[in-house]
Coordinates of C-alpha atoms (C1' of nucleotides) in Angstrom, one line a residue:
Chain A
X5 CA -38.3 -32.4 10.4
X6 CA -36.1 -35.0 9.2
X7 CA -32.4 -35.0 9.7
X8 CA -30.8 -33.6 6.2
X9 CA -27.3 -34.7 7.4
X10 CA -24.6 -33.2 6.2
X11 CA -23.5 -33.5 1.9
X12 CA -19.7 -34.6 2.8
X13 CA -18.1 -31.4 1.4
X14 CA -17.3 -32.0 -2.1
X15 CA -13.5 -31.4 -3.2
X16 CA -11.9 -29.1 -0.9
X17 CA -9.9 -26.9 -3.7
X18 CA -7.7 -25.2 -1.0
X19 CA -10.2 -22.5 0.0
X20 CA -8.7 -19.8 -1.7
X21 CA -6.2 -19.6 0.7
X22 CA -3.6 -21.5 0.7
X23 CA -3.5 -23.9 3.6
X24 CA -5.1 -27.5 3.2
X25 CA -6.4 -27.7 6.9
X26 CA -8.4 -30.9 6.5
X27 CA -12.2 -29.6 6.3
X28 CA -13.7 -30.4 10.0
X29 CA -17.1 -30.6 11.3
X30 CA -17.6 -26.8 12.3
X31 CA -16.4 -25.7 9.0
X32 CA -18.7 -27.2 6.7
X33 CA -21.7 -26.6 8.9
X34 CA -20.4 -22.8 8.5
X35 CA -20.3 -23.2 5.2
X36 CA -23.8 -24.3 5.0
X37 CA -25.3 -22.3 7.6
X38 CA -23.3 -19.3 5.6
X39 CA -25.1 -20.2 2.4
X40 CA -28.1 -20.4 3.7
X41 CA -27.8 -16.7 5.1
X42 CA -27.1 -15.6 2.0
X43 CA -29.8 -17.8 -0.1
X44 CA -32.5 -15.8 2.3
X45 CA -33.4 -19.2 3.5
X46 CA -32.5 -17.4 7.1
X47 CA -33.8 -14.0 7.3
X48 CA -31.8 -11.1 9.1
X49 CA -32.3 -10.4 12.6
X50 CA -33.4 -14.4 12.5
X51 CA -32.8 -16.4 15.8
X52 CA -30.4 -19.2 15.2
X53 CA -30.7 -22.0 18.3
X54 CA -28.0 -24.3 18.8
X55 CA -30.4 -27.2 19.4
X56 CA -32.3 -26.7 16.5
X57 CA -29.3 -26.8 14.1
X58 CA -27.3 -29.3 15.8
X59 CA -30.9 -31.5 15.0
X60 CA -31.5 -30.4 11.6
X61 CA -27.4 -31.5 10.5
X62 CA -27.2 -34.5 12.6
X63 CA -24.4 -33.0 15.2
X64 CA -24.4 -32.1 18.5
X65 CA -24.3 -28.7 20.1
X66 CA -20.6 -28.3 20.1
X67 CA -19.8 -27.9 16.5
X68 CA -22.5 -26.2 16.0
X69 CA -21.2 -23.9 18.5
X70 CA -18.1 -23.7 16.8
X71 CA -19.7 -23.4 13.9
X72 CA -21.4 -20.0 15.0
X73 CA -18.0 -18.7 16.6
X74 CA -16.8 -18.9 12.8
X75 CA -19.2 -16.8 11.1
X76 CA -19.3 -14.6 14.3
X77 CA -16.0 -14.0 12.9
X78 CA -16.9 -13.7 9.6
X79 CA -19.5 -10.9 10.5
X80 CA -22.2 -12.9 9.3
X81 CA -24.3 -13.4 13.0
X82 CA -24.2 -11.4 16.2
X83 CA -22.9 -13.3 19.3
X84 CA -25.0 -12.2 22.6
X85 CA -23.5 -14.5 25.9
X86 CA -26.5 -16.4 26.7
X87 CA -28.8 -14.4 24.3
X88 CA -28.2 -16.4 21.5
X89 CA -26.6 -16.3 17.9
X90 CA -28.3 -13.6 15.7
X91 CA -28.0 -13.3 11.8
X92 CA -26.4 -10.1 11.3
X93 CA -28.6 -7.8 8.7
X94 CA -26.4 -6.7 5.6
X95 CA -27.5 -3.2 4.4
X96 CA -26.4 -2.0 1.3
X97 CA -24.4 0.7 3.4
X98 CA -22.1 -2.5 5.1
X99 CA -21.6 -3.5 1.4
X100 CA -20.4 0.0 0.7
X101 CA -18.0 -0.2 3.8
X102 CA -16.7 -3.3 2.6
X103 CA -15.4 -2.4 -0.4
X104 CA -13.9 1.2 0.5
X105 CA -12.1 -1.3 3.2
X106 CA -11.1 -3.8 0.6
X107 CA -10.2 -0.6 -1.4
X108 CA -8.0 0.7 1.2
X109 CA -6.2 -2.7 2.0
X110 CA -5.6 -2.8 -1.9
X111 CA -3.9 0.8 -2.5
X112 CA -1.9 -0.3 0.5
X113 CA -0.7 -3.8 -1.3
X114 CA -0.4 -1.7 -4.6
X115 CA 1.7 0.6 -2.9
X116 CA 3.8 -1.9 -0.9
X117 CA 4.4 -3.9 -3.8
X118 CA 5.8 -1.2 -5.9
X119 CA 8.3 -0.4 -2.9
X120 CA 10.0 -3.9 -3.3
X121 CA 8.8 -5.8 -5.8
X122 CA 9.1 -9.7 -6.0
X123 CA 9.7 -10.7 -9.3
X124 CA 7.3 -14.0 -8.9
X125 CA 4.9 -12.4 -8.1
X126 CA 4.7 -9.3 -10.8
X127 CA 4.8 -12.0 -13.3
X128 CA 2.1 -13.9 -12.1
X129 CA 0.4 -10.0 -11.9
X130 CA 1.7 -10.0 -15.1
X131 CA -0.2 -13.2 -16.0
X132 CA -3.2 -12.1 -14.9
X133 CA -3.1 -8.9 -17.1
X134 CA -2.8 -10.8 -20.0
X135 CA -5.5 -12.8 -18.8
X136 CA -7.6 -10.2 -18.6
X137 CA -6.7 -8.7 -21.8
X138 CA -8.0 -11.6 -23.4
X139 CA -10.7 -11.6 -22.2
X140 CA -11.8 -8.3 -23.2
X141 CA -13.2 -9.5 -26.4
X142 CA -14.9 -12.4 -24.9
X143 CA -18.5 -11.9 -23.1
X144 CA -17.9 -13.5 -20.0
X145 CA -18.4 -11.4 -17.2
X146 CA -18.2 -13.7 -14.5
X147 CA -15.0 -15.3 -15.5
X148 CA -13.4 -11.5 -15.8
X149 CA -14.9 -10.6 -12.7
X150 CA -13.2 -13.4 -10.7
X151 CA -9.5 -13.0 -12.8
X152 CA -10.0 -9.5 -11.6
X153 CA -10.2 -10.3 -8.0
X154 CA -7.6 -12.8 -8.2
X155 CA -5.5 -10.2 -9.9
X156 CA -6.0 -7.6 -6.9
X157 CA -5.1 -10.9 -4.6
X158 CA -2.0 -10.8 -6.3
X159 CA -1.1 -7.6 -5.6
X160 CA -2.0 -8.3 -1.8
X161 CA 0.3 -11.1 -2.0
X162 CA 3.2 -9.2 -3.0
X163 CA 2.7 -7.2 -0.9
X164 CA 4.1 -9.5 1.4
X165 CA 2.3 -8.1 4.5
X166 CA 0.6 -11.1 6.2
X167 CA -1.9 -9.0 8.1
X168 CA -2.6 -7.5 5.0
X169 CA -3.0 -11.0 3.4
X170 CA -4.9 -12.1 6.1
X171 CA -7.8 -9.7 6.0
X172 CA -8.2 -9.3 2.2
X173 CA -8.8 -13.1 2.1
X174 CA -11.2 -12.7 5.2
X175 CA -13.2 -10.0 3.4
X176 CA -12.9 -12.0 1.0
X177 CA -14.7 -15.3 2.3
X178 CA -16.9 -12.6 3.4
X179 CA -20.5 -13.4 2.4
X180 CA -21.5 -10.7 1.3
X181 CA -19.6 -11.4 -2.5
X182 CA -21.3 -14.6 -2.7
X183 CA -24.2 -12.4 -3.2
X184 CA -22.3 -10.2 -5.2
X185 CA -21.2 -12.9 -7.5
X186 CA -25.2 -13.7 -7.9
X187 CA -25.7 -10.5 -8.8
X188 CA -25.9 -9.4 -12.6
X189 CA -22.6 -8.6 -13.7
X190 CA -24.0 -6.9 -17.4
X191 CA -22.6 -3.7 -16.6
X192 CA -19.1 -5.4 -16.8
X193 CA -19.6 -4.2 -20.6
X194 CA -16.8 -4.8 -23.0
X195 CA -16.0 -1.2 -22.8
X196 CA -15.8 -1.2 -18.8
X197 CA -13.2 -4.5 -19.6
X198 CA -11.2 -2.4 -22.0
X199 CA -10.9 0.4 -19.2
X200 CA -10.3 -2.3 -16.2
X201 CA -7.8 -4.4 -18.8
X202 CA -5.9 -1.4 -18.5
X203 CA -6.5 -0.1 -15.9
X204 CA -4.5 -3.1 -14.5
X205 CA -1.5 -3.1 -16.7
X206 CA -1.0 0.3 -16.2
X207 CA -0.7 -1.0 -12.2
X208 CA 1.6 -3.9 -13.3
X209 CA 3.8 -1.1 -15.2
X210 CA 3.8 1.3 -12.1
X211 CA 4.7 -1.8 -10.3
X212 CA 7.9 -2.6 -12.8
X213 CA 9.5 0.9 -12.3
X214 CA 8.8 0.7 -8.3
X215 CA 6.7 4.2 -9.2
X216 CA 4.5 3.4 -5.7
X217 CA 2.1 6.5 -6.3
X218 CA 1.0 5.9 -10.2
X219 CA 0.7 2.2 -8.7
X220 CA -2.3 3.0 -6.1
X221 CA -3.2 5.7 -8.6
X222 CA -4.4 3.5 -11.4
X223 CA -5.6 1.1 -9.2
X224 CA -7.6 3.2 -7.1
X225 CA -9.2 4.3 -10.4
X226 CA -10.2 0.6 -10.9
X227 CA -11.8 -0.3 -8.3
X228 CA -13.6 3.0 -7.7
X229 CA -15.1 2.2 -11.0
X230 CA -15.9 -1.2 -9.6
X231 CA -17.3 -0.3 -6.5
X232 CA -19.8 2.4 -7.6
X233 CA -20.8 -0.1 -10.6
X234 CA -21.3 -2.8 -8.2
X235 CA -23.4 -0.5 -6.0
X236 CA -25.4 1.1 -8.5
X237 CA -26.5 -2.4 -9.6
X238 CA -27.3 -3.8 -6.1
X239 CA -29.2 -0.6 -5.2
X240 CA -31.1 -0.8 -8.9
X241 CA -32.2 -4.5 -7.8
X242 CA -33.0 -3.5 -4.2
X243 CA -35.5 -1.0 -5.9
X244 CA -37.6 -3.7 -8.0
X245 CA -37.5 -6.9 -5.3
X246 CA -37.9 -6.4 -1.5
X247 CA -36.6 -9.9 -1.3
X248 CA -33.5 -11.0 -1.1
X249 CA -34.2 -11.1 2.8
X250 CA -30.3 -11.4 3.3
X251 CA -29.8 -7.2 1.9
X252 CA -32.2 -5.0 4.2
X253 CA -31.9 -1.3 3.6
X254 CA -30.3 -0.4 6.4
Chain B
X14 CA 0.4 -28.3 39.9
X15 CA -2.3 -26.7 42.1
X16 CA -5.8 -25.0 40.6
X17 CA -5.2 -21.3 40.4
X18 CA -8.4 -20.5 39.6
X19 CA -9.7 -17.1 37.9
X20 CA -8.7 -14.4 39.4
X21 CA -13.1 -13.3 39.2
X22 CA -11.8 -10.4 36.4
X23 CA -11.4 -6.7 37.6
X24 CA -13.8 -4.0 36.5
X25 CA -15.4 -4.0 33.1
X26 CA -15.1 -1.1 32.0
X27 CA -16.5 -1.2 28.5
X28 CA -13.5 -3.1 26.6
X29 CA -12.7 0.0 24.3
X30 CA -16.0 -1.1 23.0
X31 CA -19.1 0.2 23.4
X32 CA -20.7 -3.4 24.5
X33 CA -21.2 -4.3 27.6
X34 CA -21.7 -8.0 27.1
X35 CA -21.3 -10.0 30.3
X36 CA -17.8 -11.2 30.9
X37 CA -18.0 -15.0 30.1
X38 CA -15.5 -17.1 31.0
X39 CA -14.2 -18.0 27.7
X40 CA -13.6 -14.5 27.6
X41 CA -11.6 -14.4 31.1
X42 CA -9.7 -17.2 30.1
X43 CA -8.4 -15.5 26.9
X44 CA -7.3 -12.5 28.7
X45 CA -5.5 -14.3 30.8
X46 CA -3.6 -16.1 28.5
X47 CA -3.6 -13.2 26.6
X48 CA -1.5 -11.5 28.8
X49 CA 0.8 -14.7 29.8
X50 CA 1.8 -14.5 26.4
X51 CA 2.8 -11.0 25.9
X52 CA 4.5 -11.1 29.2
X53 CA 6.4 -13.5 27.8
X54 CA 5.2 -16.4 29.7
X55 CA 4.3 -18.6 27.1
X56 CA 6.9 -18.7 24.6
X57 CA 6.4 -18.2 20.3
X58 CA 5.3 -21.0 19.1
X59 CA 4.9 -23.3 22.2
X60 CA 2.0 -25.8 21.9
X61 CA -0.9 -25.0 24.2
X62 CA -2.5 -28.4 24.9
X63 CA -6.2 -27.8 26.4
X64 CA -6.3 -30.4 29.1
X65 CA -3.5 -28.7 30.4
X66 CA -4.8 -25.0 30.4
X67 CA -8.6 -26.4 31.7
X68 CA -6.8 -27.5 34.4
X69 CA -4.8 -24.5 35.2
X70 CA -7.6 -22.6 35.2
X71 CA -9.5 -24.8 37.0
X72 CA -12.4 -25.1 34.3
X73 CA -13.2 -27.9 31.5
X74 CA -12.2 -28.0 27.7
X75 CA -14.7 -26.8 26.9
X76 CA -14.6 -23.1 27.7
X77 CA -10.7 -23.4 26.9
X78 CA -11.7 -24.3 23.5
X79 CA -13.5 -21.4 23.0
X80 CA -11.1 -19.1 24.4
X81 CA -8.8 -20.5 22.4
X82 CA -11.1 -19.4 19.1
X83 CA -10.9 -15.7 20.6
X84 CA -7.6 -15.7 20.5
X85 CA -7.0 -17.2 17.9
X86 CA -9.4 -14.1 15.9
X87 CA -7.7 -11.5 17.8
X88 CA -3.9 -13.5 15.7
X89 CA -2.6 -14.5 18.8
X90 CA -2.5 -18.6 18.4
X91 CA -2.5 -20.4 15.4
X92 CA -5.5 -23.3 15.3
X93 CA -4.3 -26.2 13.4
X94 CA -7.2 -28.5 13.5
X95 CA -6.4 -31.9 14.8
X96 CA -3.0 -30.6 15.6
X97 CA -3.8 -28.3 18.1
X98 CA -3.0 -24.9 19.2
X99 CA 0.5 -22.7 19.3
X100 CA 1.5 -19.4 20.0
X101 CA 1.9 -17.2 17.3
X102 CA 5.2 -16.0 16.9
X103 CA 5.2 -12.2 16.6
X104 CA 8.3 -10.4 14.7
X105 CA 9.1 -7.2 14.3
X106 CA 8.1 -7.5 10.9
X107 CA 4.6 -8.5 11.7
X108 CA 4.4 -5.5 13.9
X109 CA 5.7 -3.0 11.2
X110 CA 2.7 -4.8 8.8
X111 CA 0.1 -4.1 11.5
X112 CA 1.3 -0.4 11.4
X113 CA 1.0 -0.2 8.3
X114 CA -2.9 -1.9 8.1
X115 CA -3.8 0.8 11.2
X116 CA -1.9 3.4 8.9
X117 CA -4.2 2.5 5.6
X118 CA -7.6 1.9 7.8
X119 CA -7.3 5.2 9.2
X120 CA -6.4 7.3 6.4
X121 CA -9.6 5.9 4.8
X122 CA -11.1 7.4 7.4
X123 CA -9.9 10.5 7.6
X124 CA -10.9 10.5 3.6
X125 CA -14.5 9.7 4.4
X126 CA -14.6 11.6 7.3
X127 CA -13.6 14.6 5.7
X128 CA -16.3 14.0 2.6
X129 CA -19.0 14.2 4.6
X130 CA -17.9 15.1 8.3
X131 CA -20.9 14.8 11.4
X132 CA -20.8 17.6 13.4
X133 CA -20.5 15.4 16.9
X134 CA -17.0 14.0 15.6
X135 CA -15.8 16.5 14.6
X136 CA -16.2 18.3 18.3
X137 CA -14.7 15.4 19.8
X138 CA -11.6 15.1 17.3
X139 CA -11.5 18.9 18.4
X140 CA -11.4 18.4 21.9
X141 CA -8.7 15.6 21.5
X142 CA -6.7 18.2 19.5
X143 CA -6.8 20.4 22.3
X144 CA -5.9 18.1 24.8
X145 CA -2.9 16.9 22.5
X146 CA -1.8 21.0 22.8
X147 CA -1.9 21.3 26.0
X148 CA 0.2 18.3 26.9
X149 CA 3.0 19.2 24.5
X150 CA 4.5 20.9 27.3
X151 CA 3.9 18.3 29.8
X152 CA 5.7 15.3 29.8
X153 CA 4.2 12.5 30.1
X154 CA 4.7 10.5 26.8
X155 CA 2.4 7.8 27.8
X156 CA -0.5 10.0 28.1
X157 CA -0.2 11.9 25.0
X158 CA 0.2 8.4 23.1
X159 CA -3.2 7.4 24.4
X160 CA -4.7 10.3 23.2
X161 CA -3.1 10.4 19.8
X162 CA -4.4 6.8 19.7
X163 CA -8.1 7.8 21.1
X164 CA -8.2 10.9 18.2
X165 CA -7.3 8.1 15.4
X166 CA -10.5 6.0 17.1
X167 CA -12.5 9.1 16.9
X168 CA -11.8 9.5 13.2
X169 CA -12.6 6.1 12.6
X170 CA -16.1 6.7 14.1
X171 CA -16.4 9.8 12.3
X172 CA -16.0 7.8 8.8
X173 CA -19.4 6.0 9.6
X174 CA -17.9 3.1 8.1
X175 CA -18.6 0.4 11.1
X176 CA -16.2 -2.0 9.4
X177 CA -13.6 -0.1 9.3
X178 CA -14.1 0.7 13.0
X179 CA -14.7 -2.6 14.1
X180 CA -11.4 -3.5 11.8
X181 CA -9.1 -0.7 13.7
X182 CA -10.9 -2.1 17.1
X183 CA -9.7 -5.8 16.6
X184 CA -6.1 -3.9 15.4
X185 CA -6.1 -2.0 18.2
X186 CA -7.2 -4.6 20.9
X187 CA -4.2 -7.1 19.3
X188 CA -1.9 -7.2 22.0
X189 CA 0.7 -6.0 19.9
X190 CA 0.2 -2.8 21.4
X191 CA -0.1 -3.9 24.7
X192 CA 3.5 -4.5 24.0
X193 CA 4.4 -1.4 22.7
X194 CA 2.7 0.6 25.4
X195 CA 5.3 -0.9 27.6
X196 CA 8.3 0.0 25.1
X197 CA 9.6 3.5 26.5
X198 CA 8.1 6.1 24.5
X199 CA 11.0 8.5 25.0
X200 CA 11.3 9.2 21.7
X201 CA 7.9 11.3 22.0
X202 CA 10.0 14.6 23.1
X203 CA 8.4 17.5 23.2
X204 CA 9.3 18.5 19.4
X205 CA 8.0 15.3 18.4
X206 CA 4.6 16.0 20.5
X207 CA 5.1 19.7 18.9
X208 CA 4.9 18.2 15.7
X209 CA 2.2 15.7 16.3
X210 CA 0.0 18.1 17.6
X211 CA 0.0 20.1 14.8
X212 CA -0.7 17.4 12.7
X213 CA -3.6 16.4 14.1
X214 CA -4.9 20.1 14.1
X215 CA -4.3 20.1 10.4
X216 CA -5.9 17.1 10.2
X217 CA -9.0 18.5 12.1
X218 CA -8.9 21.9 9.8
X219 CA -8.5 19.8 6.6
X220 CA -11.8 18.2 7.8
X221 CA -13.8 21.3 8.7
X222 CA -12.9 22.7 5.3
X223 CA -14.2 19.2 4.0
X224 CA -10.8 18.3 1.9
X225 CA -10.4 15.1 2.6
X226 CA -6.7 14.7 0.2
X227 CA -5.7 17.5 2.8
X228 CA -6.6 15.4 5.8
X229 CA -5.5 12.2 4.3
X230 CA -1.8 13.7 4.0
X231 CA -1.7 15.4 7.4
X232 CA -2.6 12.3 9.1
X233 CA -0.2 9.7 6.6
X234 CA 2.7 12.6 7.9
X235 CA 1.5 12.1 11.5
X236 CA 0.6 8.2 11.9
X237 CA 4.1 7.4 9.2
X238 CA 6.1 9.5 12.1
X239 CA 4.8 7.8 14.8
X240 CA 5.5 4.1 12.9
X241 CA 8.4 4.5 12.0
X242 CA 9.8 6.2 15.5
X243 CA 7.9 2.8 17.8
X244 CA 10.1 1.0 14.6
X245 CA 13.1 2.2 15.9
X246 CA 12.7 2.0 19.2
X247 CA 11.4 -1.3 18.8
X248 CA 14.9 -2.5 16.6
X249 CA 17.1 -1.1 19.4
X250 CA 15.0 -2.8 21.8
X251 CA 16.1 -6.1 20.4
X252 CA 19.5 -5.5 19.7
X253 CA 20.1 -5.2 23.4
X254 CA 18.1 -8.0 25.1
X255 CA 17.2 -10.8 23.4
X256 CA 14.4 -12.0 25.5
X257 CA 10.6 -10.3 25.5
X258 CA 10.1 -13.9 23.7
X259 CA 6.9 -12.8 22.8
X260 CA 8.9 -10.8 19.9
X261 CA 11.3 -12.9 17.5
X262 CA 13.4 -11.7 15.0
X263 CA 11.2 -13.3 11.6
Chain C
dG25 C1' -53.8 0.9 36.3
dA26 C1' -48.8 0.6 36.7
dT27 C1' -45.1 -1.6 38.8
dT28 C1' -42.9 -5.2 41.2
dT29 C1' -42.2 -10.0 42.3
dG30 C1' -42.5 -15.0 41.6
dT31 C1' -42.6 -18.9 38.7
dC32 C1' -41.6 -21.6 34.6
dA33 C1' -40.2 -23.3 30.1
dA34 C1' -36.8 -22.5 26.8
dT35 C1' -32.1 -22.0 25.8
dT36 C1' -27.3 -21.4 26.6
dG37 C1' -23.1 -22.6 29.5
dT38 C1' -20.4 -26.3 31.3
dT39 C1' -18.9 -30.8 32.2
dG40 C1' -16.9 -35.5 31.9
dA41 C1' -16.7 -39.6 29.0
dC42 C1' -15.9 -41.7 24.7
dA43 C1' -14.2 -41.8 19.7
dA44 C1' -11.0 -40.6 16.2
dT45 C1' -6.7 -38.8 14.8
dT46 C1' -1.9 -37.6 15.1
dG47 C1' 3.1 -38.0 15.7
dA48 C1' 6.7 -40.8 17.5
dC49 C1' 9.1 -44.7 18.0
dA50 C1' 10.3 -49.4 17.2
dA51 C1' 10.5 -53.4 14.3
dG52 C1' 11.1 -55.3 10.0
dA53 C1' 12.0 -55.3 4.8
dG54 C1' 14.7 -53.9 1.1
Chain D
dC3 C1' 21.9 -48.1 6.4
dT4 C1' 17.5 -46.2 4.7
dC5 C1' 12.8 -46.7 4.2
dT6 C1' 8.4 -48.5 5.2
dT7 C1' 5.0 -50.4 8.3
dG8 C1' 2.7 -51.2 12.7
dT9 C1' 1.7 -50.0 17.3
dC10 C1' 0.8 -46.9 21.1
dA11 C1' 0.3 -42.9 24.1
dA12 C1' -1.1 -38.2 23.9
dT13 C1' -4.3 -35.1 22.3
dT14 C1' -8.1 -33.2 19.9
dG15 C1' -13.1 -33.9 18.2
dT16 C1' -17.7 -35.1 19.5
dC17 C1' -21.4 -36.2 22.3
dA18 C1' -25.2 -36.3 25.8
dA19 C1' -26.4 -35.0 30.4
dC20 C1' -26.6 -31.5 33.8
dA21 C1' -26.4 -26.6 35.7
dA22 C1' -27.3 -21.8 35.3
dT23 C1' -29.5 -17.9 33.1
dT24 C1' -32.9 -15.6 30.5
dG25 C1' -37.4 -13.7 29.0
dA26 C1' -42.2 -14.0 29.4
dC27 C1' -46.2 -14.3 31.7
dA28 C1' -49.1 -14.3 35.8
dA29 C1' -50.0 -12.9 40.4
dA30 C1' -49.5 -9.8 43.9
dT31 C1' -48.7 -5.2 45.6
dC32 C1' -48.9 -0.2 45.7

DNA sequence: GATTTGTCAATTGTTGACAATTGACAAGAG
DNA sequence: CTCTTGTCAATTGTCAACAATTGACAAATC
């Protein structure tokens, strides 16, 4: 097998997060290894070895060793001492988990945020609302789907706990909504946008009159109805293809 | 400066984990200097420069490097590539957040534990409750803190959600509390254990009776109590000394 | 036949050397 | 005097070789 090298990382556009750590060795090959997890290109319970890898991306063992340390971290392979790296199987259960635990972070923001609220970042809340609102009438899922999340970001921001922060964007970065992202999104019907759209605003508003409680109230409702919709689909598709090596039953 | 070597690490006695991976030495390492920086001897925000600390230890950079990762997961040192490594400051602030995080993790749990409670838990969280009664009389704060502590960790595992456990794990190994164990815990009188006590055996009844809104508050009444009391006694703490460097004012 | 022990290749852990980057400080230009 | 530019030591990133451990298989023992 020839040595693929590494593609130089195209434009690093600030992964997400906000700090512009210059993109290093380990990093990318995460970021490739990570894809190829969730492509099915490397099967769950799949041995990784550190020679092998460090071969096929032209490196030596020690970033790659880094490399694993970071999606250890990200929950994407099992790290045994002097067993080896492991990917880590992703039921459709440890989907569930994650989002009742993004779900609980969120109320947490929602709530925090309506305690004290900064006013830069209910307006750029605010933004996002009216975002969303116009995008009600337009048939782009993805594009909703991704304003949403960056709306429920926002609320973790202003939040202004850092751990909060912190973990949101690491479930975040989590894999597991690359695949998610894949995923059909047709049951984000314009009907289900109307009820989100709202959903929303009626967050931002609980927000505005520091009312805490109709804060994680409305938003709970939200991304209930997102989680079970999001489920039902990935369980639907795990029903016609047994591929998709990356989601095992579990 | 002379090679102290590791000290060849104690018992391993399970590290509030259920693993029993071998102790590695990365993992020795970051104990170590774990502990050198709750204790105060490595200040917030001093640069740890890995030549330096592979010395010390009497080991390469190499495993330094890697401890330095661990640490770095478990928020205790900030990893600025090419820039090295520093000691994360940690302010009373950040420590009110991570109550807060515990707080939200483990009222998720409670919810889920009380939708759909397994038997074996549900024993356990009973014998902790029991335990918790009897020692309202004694007094030995420290004690009854652990076991408020363990009863939380046996709700966590009685969600089922591994996440979230792994989540309160990581929260709970953060050497935050290390700290705090060491803070007096005289505010945990015997009304205040009284109170907690009861709590928690509301908490266990609400999930018997499978009503998980019932649990949820019990426990929010319990864990807010105990917050914002360690919040208190944290404050004073620092208005009288202004050393334990490991916590700044932020 | 089942269990233990010995051997060996494959793989991970560790090391020391070399390359690349950073931050600071000094010298020079405006 | 302030700002830029060049140089340099300190430090991190990477590499390739060596040491230690593991798991498997075969041989020996009960």
């Amino acid at each position: 097998m020839a040595a693929p090298l590494l593609r130089l990382a195209a434009a690093n556009d600030g992964d997400a997060d906000g700090r512009f750590s210059p993109r290093t060795i380990p990093e990318q090959l995460a970021e490739e290894l990570g894809a190829d997890i969730v492509a099915g290109r490397r099967k769950a319970g799949e041995r990784l070895i550190e020679l092998d890898l460090a071969q096929n991306f032209g490196v030596s063992r020690g970033p790659v060793r880094e490399a694993l340390r970071i999606l250890e971290r990200k929950r994407m392979v099992d790290l045994l001492p002097r067993r080896g790296a492991y990917v880590r199987p992703l039921s459709l259960k440890s989907i569930a988990d994650l989002f009742n635990v993004r779900l609980a972070l969120s109320l947490l923001a929602a709530r925090t945020m309506a305690t004290a609220p900064v006013e830069s970042y209910v307006e750029t809340l605010a933004r996002r609302c009216t975002e969303l609102n116009d995008m009600v009438e337009t048939s782009d899922p993805i594009a909703f789907a991704r304003v949403t999340t960056r709306a429920v970001r926002t609320i973790a921001h202003g939040s202004g706990n850092e751990l909060l922060l912190e973990l949101s964007i690491d479930l975040a970065n989590q894999t597991v909504w690359e695949t998610i992202w894949k995923t059909p999104l047709d049951y984000l019907t314009q009907d289900v946008r109307r009820e989100a759209a709202d959903l929303m605003a009626e967050t931002l508003e609980a927000v505005r009159k520091r009312d805490p409680e109709a804060a994680v109230r409305s938003l709970r409702l939200l991304l209930e109805n997102d989680r079970d919709r999001a489920l039902a689909v990935l369980t639907d598709l795990r029903k016609e293809a047994g591929d998709l090596s990356a989601i095992s039953s579990g």
